[in-house]
Amino acid sequence: MFLAEMGLTQHDSLTAAQTAANEAASASGGRVFTCVAFRQGGRLMLTTAFSYAFLIRHVVSEPAVKGGNPRMATNRPVDTGHVRSITKYLAENERDYILPPVTLNVRTIPAIHIPRGNFASTVGFVVVGDETRFSITDGQHRLLAITRRSENIPDDSTFMGDSISVVIVIEPDLARIHQDFADAAQTKQIPASLLAAFNTREPLNRTLTKIVDESTLFRGRIDETSKSLSKNSPAVFLLNQVRGMVKELLFHDYALSEASIPARTLQAIGTAEAQDAFVERTLSMLNTLTEHMMPWKAIAQLPTTGGPANQVVDFRKHYVNMTATGLVIIGHVAYEIEKNPDPEWRKARYIELATKIDWRRDAEMWQGNIINGDKITTTRGPGRVAAKRVMDAIGLTTPELNIPFQPLAEL
């Protein structure tokens, strides 16, 4: 099916189509948008861009009420927390942000003028009358965040002049609109490691990538894209597992909620100087451990690819410090060591951490806490018990530990 068969008004040229659209807009008090008209799944669709001011006036959100019948509304119930987080993102990054396109629905076909021809897609001109209202197929929370942000912007802000790309579906059937929402929602969650690698706006992730890039052990040996580490992977850790260790170093809590991280990071390493200092001290710790601790010392001598690199697979089977749990224990102990301002004292403790502790899985100190049978426990309580044993072994004294339950598996 060509666009000519979908009820659009055709003209002998693009200029004639534009002229006709402008005349229709003048007569009706409407507005002309340049668009691309195309077909998808047998239906007519348009793509263009709306300014935020226009979007707020002409796009309506019709969310279902929680506990009610969602089939009677156009959109799902509003997640107020999600709206809040997007609004905060827009407020904090007004001159450096991105919002993905939204998908809108209009139930009656507006006036669309295109050049004549048997095209599957073409540039055209759509006339939007003042009475035209669009509903949201996908992007409800983005629209609500834009609306909320518009209610609280400084006088010198250019925010309301910004625009967002829109895809407009011509669809009168509410059931099909609901199906479009379900179809558009079939996206795959970004693995935590990949998100950590890409989202360098967050200072925690910025320092994380520097640590990985400059560490003797980690450089070239971290899987930054996967959700889980394959048994036969030559990578030593996932990026998100290293991030768990960094969270222990900064906050003494690898399981700190993502919502809390921006404010806590601002307190801990809010300036470039503080971030550089943190990276330097973390690299010093990691490089000291790598120089003295098995199997990190052996791995650092291996190439990052090829047959010899596969020795990592065997090391992972036999050593606690080759697991996410082991990394968290190291981060937890290092948090206590880093309290001392003397670099020589810290280095001596890290050498003890590397040489006095038996990191093999069958070592006595891990039994009954993180090691149960052939498996390593991925819960917080046993990990804290193991960390306490490590600190006792190297002469660190800490207050009694309050040990809530928290799974490590999310790392």
XYZ file of C-alpha atoms in Angstrom:
411
model
C 0.000 0.000 0.000
C 1.375 3.385 -1.040
C 0.747 6.638 0.834
C -1.410 7.803 -2.075
C -3.923 5.109 -1.070
C -4.137 6.245 2.582
C -6.282 9.341 2.131
C -3.607 12.050 2.089
C -4.030 15.121 -0.112
C -1.578 15.000 -3.027
C -0.120 17.918 -4.981
C 1.973 18.251 -8.108
C 5.041 19.428 -6.202
C 6.451 19.810 -2.705
C 6.051 23.574 -2.987
C 2.380 23.192 -3.920
C 1.850 20.855 -0.933
C 3.463 23.413 1.390
C 1.374 26.259 -0.023
C -1.850 24.281 0.409
C -0.944 23.395 3.997
C -0.197 27.046 4.849
C -3.509 28.145 3.332
C -5.396 25.490 5.320
C -3.645 26.575 8.523
C -4.474 30.236 7.888
C -8.129 29.413 7.273
C -8.480 27.217 10.366
C -6.175 28.940 12.843
C -3.965 25.869 12.808
C -0.222 25.362 12.574
C 1.892 23.638 9.927
C 4.577 21.099 10.788
C 6.987 19.652 8.292
C 6.875 15.885 8.719
C 7.840 12.590 7.184
C 4.790 10.490 6.316
C 5.340 6.754 6.133
C 3.569 3.459 6.524
C 4.327 0.827 9.139
C 2.322 -2.311 9.826
C -0.312 -1.197 7.333
C -0.987 2.107 9.110
C -0.179 5.731 8.406
C 2.427 7.305 10.675
C 4.118 10.698 10.877
C 7.304 11.855 12.492
C 8.142 15.450 13.405
C 9.238 17.491 16.441
C 7.091 19.428 18.922
C 8.360 22.176 21.195
C 7.699 21.602 24.880
C 5.278 24.517 24.945
C 3.263 22.970 22.092
C 3.516 19.490 23.621
C 2.042 20.644 26.936
C -0.896 22.345 25.191
C -1.801 19.640 22.687
C -0.827 16.287 24.246
C -3.001 14.836 26.976
C -2.218 12.089 29.449
C -5.132 9.837 30.394
C -3.628 7.505 33.022
C -5.516 4.653 34.583
C -6.273 4.925 38.292
C -4.505 2.361 40.442
C -7.022 -0.256 41.466
C -9.348 0.718 38.619
C -9.932 -0.688 35.153
C -6.922 0.161 32.938
C -8.800 -0.834 29.774
C -10.981 2.263 30.102
C -7.989 4.644 30.066
C -5.424 5.391 27.380
C -2.328 5.155 29.577
C -1.039 3.048 32.451
C -1.089 4.403 36.036
C 1.510 7.095 36.696
C 4.692 6.124 38.521
C 5.234 9.349 40.477
C 8.757 8.341 41.495
C 9.732 7.911 37.838
C 8.297 11.341 36.985
C 10.238 12.841 39.889
C 13.532 11.306 38.765
C 13.138 12.546 35.162
C 12.172 16.029 36.405
C 15.255 16.100 38.626
C 17.425 14.985 35.699
C 16.046 17.807 33.521
C 16.517 20.401 36.264
C 20.114 19.395 36.955
C 21.196 19.052 33.319
C 19.228 21.698 31.429
C 22.088 22.448 29.029
C 23.275 18.873 28.656
C 20.484 16.284 28.517
C 18.691 13.990 26.093
C 15.101 12.745 25.990
C 14.184 9.892 23.624
C 11.285 10.349 21.179
C 7.713 9.896 22.357
C 5.018 8.028 20.468
C 1.672 9.814 20.192
C -1.724 8.814 18.944
C -4.367 10.829 17.168
C -7.750 9.240 16.498
C -8.756 11.320 13.495
C -6.476 12.047 10.556
C -5.365 15.683 10.479
C -4.911 17.471 7.160
C -1.758 16.130 5.531
C -0.393 17.448 2.239
C 2.217 15.520 0.261
C 3.719 15.648 -3.258
C 2.080 13.348 -5.785
C 3.641 9.929 -6.350
C 3.565 6.272 -5.378
C 5.825 6.695 -2.356
C 6.230 4.397 0.654
C 7.468 7.461 2.580
C 7.737 11.145 1.767
C 8.234 14.596 3.233
C 4.915 16.313 3.789
C 3.112 18.982 5.774
C 0.608 18.279 8.529
C -1.864 20.914 9.692
C -2.617 20.744 13.413
C -5.681 22.672 14.430
C -5.971 24.412 17.772
C -8.559 21.838 18.796
C -6.366 18.828 17.907
C -5.394 16.741 20.887
C -2.876 13.906 20.875
C -2.763 11.112 23.412
C 0.364 9.250 24.520
C 1.216 5.746 23.396
C 4.734 5.739 24.846
C 6.425 8.511 26.858
C 3.802 9.473 29.453
C 6.364 9.986 32.218
C 8.593 12.114 29.972
C 5.621 14.381 29.151
C 4.623 14.714 32.808
C 8.240 15.498 33.776
C 8.420 18.191 31.073
C 5.144 19.643 32.379
C 6.346 19.595 35.977
C 9.665 21.163 35.026
C 7.855 23.921 33.088
C 6.094 24.959 36.296
C 9.353 25.744 38.075
C 11.978 27.217 35.777
C 14.037 30.406 36.212
C 13.230 33.473 34.101
C 16.364 33.130 31.975
C 15.732 29.454 31.135
C 15.437 28.382 27.491
C 13.882 25.070 28.469
C 10.425 25.732 27.013
C 11.937 26.440 23.609
C 13.430 22.949 23.439
C 11.718 20.269 21.355
C 11.304 16.513 21.341
C 10.989 14.121 18.442
C 7.534 12.547 18.100
C 6.101 9.656 16.145
C 2.378 10.076 15.491
C 0.200 7.020 14.894
C -3.196 7.485 13.275
C -5.360 5.078 15.281
C -8.992 5.480 16.474
C -9.331 2.077 18.193
C -8.627 2.194 21.954
C -7.862 -1.532 22.112
C -5.249 -1.127 19.376
C -3.787 1.891 21.227
C -3.369 -0.345 24.293
C -1.720 -2.995 22.128
C 0.638 -0.364 20.698
C 1.697 0.515 24.249
C 2.388 -3.138 25.046
C 4.311 -3.583 21.792
C 6.389 -0.426 22.370
C 7.254 -1.602 25.893
C 9.068 -4.717 24.697
C 12.555 -3.404 25.398
C 15.477 -5.176 27.028
C 16.881 -3.801 30.252
C 20.405 -2.436 29.937
C 22.896 -4.620 31.841
C 24.151 -2.850 34.956
C 27.768 -3.072 33.766
C 26.964 -1.400 30.441
C 24.980 1.331 32.182
C 27.905 1.972 34.530
C 30.270 2.203 31.546
C 28.089 4.654 29.617
C 26.623 6.837 32.383
C 29.720 8.872 33.183
C 27.586 11.863 34.177
C 27.553 10.185 37.595
C 30.903 10.899 39.398
C 30.932 7.380 40.842
C 30.975 5.924 37.329
C 33.550 8.479 36.153
C 35.963 7.402 38.867
C 35.104 3.763 38.212
C 36.153 3.922 34.556
C 39.413 5.655 35.487
C 40.162 2.971 38.064
C 39.510 0.204 35.540
C 41.530 1.875 32.781
C 44.563 2.518 34.988
C 44.631 -0.570 37.220
C 47.365 -3.120 36.505
C 44.935 -5.990 37.098
C 41.692 -4.601 35.677
C 42.910 -2.946 32.469
C 41.680 -5.048 29.542
C 40.266 -7.745 31.833
C 36.861 -6.345 32.839
C 33.627 -7.343 31.079
C 31.809 -4.016 30.670
C 28.761 -5.188 28.687
C 27.391 -8.416 30.164
C 24.781 -8.982 32.844
C 26.575 -12.029 34.211
C 30.057 -13.463 33.843
C 30.285 -16.632 31.795
C 31.975 -19.588 33.494
C 34.538 -19.710 30.709
C 35.118 -15.967 30.427
C 38.761 -14.826 30.679
C 37.527 -11.552 32.206
C 38.305 -11.237 35.910
C 35.132 -9.329 36.864
C 32.070 -7.557 35.538
C 32.278 -3.769 35.624
C 29.296 -3.704 37.978
C 31.126 -6.022 40.385
C 34.048 -3.597 40.508
C 31.472 -0.863 41.055
C 30.263 -2.756 44.141
C 33.786 -2.650 45.558
C 34.023 1.079 44.798
C 30.705 1.654 46.612
C 32.158 -0.142 49.644
C 35.240 2.100 49.497
C 33.153 5.265 49.281
C 30.062 4.510 51.353
C 30.880 1.309 53.329
C 27.794 -0.150 51.647
C 27.876 -1.899 48.273
C 24.069 -2.174 48.364
C 23.391 1.567 48.715
C 20.314 2.362 46.609
C 20.916 4.020 43.261
C 18.577 6.862 44.250
C 20.872 7.714 47.186
C 24.119 7.646 45.227
C 24.109 11.160 43.652
C 23.739 12.962 46.995
C 26.177 10.677 48.811
C 28.723 10.929 45.990
C 28.483 14.714 46.092
C 29.398 14.596 49.776
C 32.239 12.116 49.327
C 33.867 13.127 46.021
C 31.920 16.153 44.823
C 34.876 17.976 43.235
C 37.287 16.995 40.480
C 40.148 17.209 42.972
C 38.405 14.836 45.387
C 37.656 12.399 42.570
C 41.284 12.418 41.399
C 42.503 11.832 44.954
C 40.069 8.936 45.406
C 41.182 7.343 42.132
C 44.850 7.706 43.112
C 44.367 6.081 46.517
C 42.215 3.287 45.086
C 44.787 2.522 42.401
C 47.518 2.478 45.037
C 45.501 -0.062 47.030
C 44.723 -2.234 43.990
C 48.255 -2.173 42.655
C 49.701 -3.115 46.066
C 47.296 -6.056 46.280
C 48.089 -7.062 42.699
C 51.806 -7.003 43.424
C 51.516 -9.295 46.460
C 48.236 -11.264 46.387
C 47.521 -14.542 44.636
C 46.048 -15.088 42.123
C 45.939 -11.392 41.156
C 49.749 -11.346 40.957
C 49.768 -14.272 38.519
C 46.918 -12.877 36.409
C 48.672 -9.516 36.003
C 51.503 -11.370 34.233
C 49.133 -13.010 31.717
C 48.071 -11.596 28.338
C 44.480 -10.339 28.240
C 43.527 -12.654 25.340
C 44.535 -16.015 23.950
C 45.102 -19.393 25.563
C 47.109 -18.285 28.622
C 44.353 -15.808 29.570
C 42.028 -18.769 30.127
C 43.899 -19.553 33.341
C 41.557 -16.954 34.864
C 38.748 -19.525 34.564
C 40.606 -21.925 36.872
C 41.558 -19.193 39.329
C 37.906 -18.157 39.592
C 36.963 -21.674 40.687
C 39.445 -21.767 43.556
C 39.779 -18.235 44.979
C 37.375 -16.065 46.977
C 39.040 -12.864 45.746
C 37.997 -13.764 42.197
C 34.295 -13.347 43.053
C 31.933 -10.429 43.614
C 31.742 -11.454 47.281
C 35.526 -11.311 47.594
C 35.670 -7.876 45.974
C 33.084 -6.553 48.426
C 35.055 -7.984 51.372
C 38.204 -6.266 50.065
C 36.323 -2.984 49.656
C 34.829 -3.261 53.137
C 38.222 -3.847 54.769
C 39.888 -1.148 52.639
C 37.281 1.363 53.835
C 38.648 0.889 57.361
C 42.277 1.007 56.232
C 41.704 4.227 54.272
C 40.698 6.030 57.472
C 44.385 6.240 58.379
C 46.119 9.248 56.759
C 49.585 7.611 56.738
C 50.260 6.106 53.258
C 53.043 3.857 54.545
C 50.784 2.434 57.258
C 48.050 1.834 54.666
C 50.468 0.099 52.300
C 51.675 -2.193 55.107
C 48.067 -3.173 55.892
C 47.369 -3.909 52.221
C 50.465 -6.103 52.034
C 49.137 -7.968 55.074
C 45.718 -8.228 53.409
C 47.443 -9.738 50.389
C 49.847 -12.108 52.169
C 48.407 -12.978 55.601
C 44.953 -13.882 54.311
C 44.484 -17.229 52.585
C 42.113 -16.339 49.760
C 41.592 -19.920 48.596
C 38.004 -21.094 48.869
C 38.939 -24.076 51.033
C 40.695 -21.900 53.625
C 39.352 -22.285 57.156
C 38.426 -18.618 57.643
C 35.712 -18.723 54.937
C 34.009 -21.882 56.169
C 30.704 -21.419 57.921
C 30.236 -17.878 56.622
C 30.562 -17.251 52.873
C 31.408 -20.862 51.962
C 28.698 -23.488 52.305
C 29.529 -26.714 50.543
C 30.678 -26.034 46.999
C 28.967 -22.647 46.711
C 29.895 -19.162 47.801
C 27.131 -17.353 49.672
C 25.865 -14.171 48.031
C 24.152 -12.593 51.049
C 25.365 -9.632 53.030
C 25.382 -11.104 56.527
C 27.939 -13.882 55.922
C 30.034 -11.443 53.885
C 30.251 -9.062 56.835
C 31.221 -11.924 59.151
C 33.992 -12.895 56.729
C 35.171 -9.261 56.507
C 35.333 -9.102 60.316
C 37.534 -12.211 60.368
C 39.837 -10.641 57.792
C 40.140 -7.444 59.830
C 40.881 -9.417 62.996
C 43.561 -11.354 61.140
C 45.433 -8.201 60.100
C 44.955 -6.396 63.413
C 42.161 -3.967 62.513
C 39.650 -3.311 65.285
C 36.118 -2.166 64.443
C 32.859 -1.741 66.378
C 30.443 -4.632 66.519
C 28.783 -5.103 63.160
C 25.085 -4.668 62.577
C 24.421 -7.178 59.807
C 21.120 -6.825 57.904
C 20.241 -9.315 55.156
C 21.094 -8.109 51.651
C 21.797 -10.302 48.596
C 25.033 -9.828 46.702
C 23.514 -11.448 43.623
C 22.391 -8.073 42.263
C 26.008 -7.041 41.699
